[in-house]
GROMACS .gro file of C-alpha atoms in nm:
model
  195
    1UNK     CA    1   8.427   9.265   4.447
    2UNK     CA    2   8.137   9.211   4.276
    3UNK     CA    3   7.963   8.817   4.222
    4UNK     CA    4   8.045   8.916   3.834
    5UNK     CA    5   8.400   8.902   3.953
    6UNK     CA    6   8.410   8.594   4.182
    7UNK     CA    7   8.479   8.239   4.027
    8UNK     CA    8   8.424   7.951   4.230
    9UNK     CA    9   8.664   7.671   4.151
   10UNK     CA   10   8.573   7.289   4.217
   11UNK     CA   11   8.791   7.000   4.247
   12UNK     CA   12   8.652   6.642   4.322
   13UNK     CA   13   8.793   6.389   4.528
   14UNK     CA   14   8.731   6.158   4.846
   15UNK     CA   15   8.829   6.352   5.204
   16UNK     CA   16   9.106   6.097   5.385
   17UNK     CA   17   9.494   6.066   5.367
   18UNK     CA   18   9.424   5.719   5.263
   19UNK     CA   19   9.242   5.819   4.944
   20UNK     CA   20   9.526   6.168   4.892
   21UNK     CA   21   9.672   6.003   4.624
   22UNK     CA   22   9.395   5.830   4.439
   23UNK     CA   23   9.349   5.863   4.091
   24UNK     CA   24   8.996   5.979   4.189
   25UNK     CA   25   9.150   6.283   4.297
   26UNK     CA   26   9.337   6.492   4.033
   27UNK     CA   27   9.057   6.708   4.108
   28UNK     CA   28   9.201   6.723   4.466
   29UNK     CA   29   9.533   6.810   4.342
   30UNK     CA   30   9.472   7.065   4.142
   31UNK     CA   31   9.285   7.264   4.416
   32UNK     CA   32   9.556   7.247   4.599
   33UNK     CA   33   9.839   7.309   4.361
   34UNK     CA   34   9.614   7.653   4.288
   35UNK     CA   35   9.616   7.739   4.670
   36UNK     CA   36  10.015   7.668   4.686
   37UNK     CA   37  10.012   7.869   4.376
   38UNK     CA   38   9.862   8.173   4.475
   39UNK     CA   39   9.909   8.191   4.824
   40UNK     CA   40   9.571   8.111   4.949
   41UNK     CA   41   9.501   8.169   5.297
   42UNK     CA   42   9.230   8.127   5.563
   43UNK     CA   43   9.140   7.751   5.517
   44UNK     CA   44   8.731   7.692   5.618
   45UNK     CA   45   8.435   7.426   5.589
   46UNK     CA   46   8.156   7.565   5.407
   47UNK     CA   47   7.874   7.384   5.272
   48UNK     CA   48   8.052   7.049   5.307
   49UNK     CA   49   8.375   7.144   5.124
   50UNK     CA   50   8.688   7.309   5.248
   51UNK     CA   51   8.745   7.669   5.102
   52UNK     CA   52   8.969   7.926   5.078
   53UNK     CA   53   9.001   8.259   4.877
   54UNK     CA   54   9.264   8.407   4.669
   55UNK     CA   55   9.281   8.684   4.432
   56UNK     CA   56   9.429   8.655   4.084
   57UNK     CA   57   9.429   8.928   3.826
   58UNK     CA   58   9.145   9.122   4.020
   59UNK     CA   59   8.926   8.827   4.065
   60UNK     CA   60   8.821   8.663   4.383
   61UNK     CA   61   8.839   8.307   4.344
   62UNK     CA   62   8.739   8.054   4.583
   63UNK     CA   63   8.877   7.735   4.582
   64UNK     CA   64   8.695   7.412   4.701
   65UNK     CA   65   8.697   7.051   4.809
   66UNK     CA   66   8.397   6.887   4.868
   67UNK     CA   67   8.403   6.698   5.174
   68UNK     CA   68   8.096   6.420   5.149
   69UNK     CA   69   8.260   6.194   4.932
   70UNK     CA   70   8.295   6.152   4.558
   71UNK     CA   71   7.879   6.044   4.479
   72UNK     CA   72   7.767   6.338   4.693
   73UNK     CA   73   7.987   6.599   4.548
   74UNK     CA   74   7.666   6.792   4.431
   75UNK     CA   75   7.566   6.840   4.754
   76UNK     CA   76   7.847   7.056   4.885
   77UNK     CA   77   7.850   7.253   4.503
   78UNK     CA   78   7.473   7.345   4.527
   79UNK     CA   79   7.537   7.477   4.852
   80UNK     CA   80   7.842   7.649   4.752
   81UNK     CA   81   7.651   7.849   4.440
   82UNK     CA   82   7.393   7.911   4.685
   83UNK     CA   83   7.594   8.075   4.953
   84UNK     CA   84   7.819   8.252   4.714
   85UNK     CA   85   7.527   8.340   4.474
   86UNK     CA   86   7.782   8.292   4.155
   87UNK     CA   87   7.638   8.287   3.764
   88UNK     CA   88   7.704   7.887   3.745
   89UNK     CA   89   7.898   8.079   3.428
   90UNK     CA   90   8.165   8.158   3.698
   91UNK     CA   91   8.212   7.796   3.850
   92UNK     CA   92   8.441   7.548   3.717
   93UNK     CA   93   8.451   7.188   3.835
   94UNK     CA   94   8.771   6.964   3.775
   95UNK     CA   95   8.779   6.566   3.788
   96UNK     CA   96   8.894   6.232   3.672
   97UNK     CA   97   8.799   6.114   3.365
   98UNK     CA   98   8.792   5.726   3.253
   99UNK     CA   99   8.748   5.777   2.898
  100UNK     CA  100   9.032   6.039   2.840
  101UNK     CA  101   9.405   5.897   2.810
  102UNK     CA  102   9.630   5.980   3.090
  103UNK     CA  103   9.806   6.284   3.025
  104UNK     CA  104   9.455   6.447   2.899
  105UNK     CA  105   9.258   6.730   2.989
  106UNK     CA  106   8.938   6.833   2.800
  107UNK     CA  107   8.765   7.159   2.918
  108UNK     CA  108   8.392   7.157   2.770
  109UNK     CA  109   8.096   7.410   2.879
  110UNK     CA  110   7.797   7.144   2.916
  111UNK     CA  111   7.677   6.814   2.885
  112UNK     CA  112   7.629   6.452   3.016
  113UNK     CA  113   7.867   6.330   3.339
  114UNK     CA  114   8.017   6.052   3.140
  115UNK     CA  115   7.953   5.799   3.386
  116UNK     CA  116   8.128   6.032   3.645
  117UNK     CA  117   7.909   5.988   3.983
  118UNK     CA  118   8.034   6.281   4.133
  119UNK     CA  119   8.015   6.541   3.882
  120UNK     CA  120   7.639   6.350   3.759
  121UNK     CA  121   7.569   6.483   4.152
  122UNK     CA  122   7.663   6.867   4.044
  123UNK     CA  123   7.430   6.835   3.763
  124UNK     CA  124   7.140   6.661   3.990
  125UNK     CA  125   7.114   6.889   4.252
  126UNK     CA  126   7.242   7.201   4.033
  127UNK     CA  127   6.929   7.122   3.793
  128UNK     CA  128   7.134   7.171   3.490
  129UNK     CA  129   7.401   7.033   3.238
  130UNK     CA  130   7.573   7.348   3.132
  131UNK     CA  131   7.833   7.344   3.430
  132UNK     CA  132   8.186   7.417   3.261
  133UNK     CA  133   8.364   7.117   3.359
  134UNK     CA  134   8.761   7.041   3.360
  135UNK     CA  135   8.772   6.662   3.252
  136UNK     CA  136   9.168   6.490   3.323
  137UNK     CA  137   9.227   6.182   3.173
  138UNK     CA  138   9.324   5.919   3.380
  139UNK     CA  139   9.273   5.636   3.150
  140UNK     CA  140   9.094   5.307   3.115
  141UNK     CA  141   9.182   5.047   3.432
  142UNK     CA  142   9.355   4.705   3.259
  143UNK     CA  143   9.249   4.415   3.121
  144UNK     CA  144   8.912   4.371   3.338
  145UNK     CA  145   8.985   4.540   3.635
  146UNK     CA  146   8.659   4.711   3.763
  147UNK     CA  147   8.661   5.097   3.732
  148UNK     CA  148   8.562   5.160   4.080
  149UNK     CA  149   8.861   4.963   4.199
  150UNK     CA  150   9.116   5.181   3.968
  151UNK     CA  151   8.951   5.461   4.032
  152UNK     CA  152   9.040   5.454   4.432
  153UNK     CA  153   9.435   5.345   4.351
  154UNK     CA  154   9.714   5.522   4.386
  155UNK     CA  155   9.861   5.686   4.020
  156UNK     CA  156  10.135   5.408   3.932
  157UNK     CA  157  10.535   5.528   4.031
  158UNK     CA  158  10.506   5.593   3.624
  159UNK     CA  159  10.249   5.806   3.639
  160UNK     CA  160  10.355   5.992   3.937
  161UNK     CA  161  10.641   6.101   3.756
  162UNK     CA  162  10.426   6.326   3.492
  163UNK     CA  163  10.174   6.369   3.740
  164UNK     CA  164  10.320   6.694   3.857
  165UNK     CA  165  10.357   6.874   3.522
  166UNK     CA  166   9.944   6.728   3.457
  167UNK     CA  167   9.808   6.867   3.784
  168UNK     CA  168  10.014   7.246   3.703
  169UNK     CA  169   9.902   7.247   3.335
  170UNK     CA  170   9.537   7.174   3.465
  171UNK     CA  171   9.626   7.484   3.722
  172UNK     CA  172   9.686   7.657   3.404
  173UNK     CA  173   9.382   7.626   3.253
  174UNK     CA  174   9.168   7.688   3.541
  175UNK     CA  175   9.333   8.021   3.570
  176UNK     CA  176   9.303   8.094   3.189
  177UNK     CA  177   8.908   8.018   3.215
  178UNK     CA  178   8.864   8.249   3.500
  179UNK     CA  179   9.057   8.529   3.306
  180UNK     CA  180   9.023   8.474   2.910
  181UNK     CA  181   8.685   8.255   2.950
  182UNK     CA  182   8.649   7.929   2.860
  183UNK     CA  183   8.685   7.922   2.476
  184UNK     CA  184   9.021   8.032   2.477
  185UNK     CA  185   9.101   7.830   2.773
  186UNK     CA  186   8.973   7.544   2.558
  187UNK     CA  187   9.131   7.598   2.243
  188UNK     CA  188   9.477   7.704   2.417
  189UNK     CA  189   9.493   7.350   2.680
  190UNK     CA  190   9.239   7.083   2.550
  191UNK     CA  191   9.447   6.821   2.436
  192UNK     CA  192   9.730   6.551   2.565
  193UNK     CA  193   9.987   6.734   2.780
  194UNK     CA  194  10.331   6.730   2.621
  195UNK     CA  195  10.621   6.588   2.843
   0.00000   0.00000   0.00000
């Protein structure tokens, strides 16, 4: 397969069972709903990330976690786009997002980090702002609760409940950009997930 082929797919989170299920790591949980999903095999570390590869519809993607902690995410990605010399076209990076509602996702192709440390790593060390990014919405943390704090709790038992159908539809959309591109993967999931 050819690097025109291969799609490297990011999720963000913090490495730990203690931090599994953080809101800070949808990004986490999609990755690994996609390597359920398509029966990915042959688990690695790579360029400070855990990878594995799976085909889907004749394309090789490669799944990844970074493993150096939320703020250094753009370490591990750099090194990633290096090793697998991928278009940054072909990479998609998934994370929480503050400013969406819970329930959201919002796939855009470039553009600021929002206040997100991890993915304002990607763009630091990648050099560049046009990184297709997979933004879920985890909300705004109550009353005056400070966002790192929420960030690094668990989703609420509420929340858990829809959390599931969230992390596949996000799955969903991943898989659409790597096929269809991301304009029709935009147009076709952007938006509040129904329940």
């Amino acid at each position: 397969m050819t690097p025109e082929s291969s799609y490297l797919l990011i999720g963000l989170g913090n490495p730990g069972r203690e931090y599994r299920d953080n809101r800070h790591n949808i990004g986490f949980m999609m990755i690994d709903r996609l390597i359920v999903r398509l029966n990915a095999r042959g688990l690695k570390v790579q360029s400070k990330a855990i990878v594995t590869t799976a085909t889907y519809e004749g394309r090789k993607l490669i799944l990844a976690k970074p493993q150096t902690y939320m703020n250094l995410s753009g370490q591990s990605i750099q090194g990633l786009v290096h090793f697998y010399k991928l278009p940054v076209e072909n990479m998609l990076v998934a994370f929480d997002d503050l400013d969406l509602p819970f329930g959201t996702i919002r796939l855009r192709p470039g553009g600021g980090a929002g206040g997100q440390k991890g993915f304002a790593s990607a763009i630091e060390q990648l050099g560049t702002k046009d990184i297709a990014r997979l933004r879920l919405g985890i909300g705004r943390p109550p009353g005056r609760m400070d966002p790192s704090a929420y960030v690094l709790q668990d989703f609420s038992r509420e929340e858990m409940k829809i959390l599931s159908e969230i992390v596949d539809r996000a799955a969903d959309a991943a898989l659409t950009f790597v096929v269809e591109g991301l304009n029709k993967a935009m147009n076709k999931y952007n938006g509040l997930v129904e329940m």
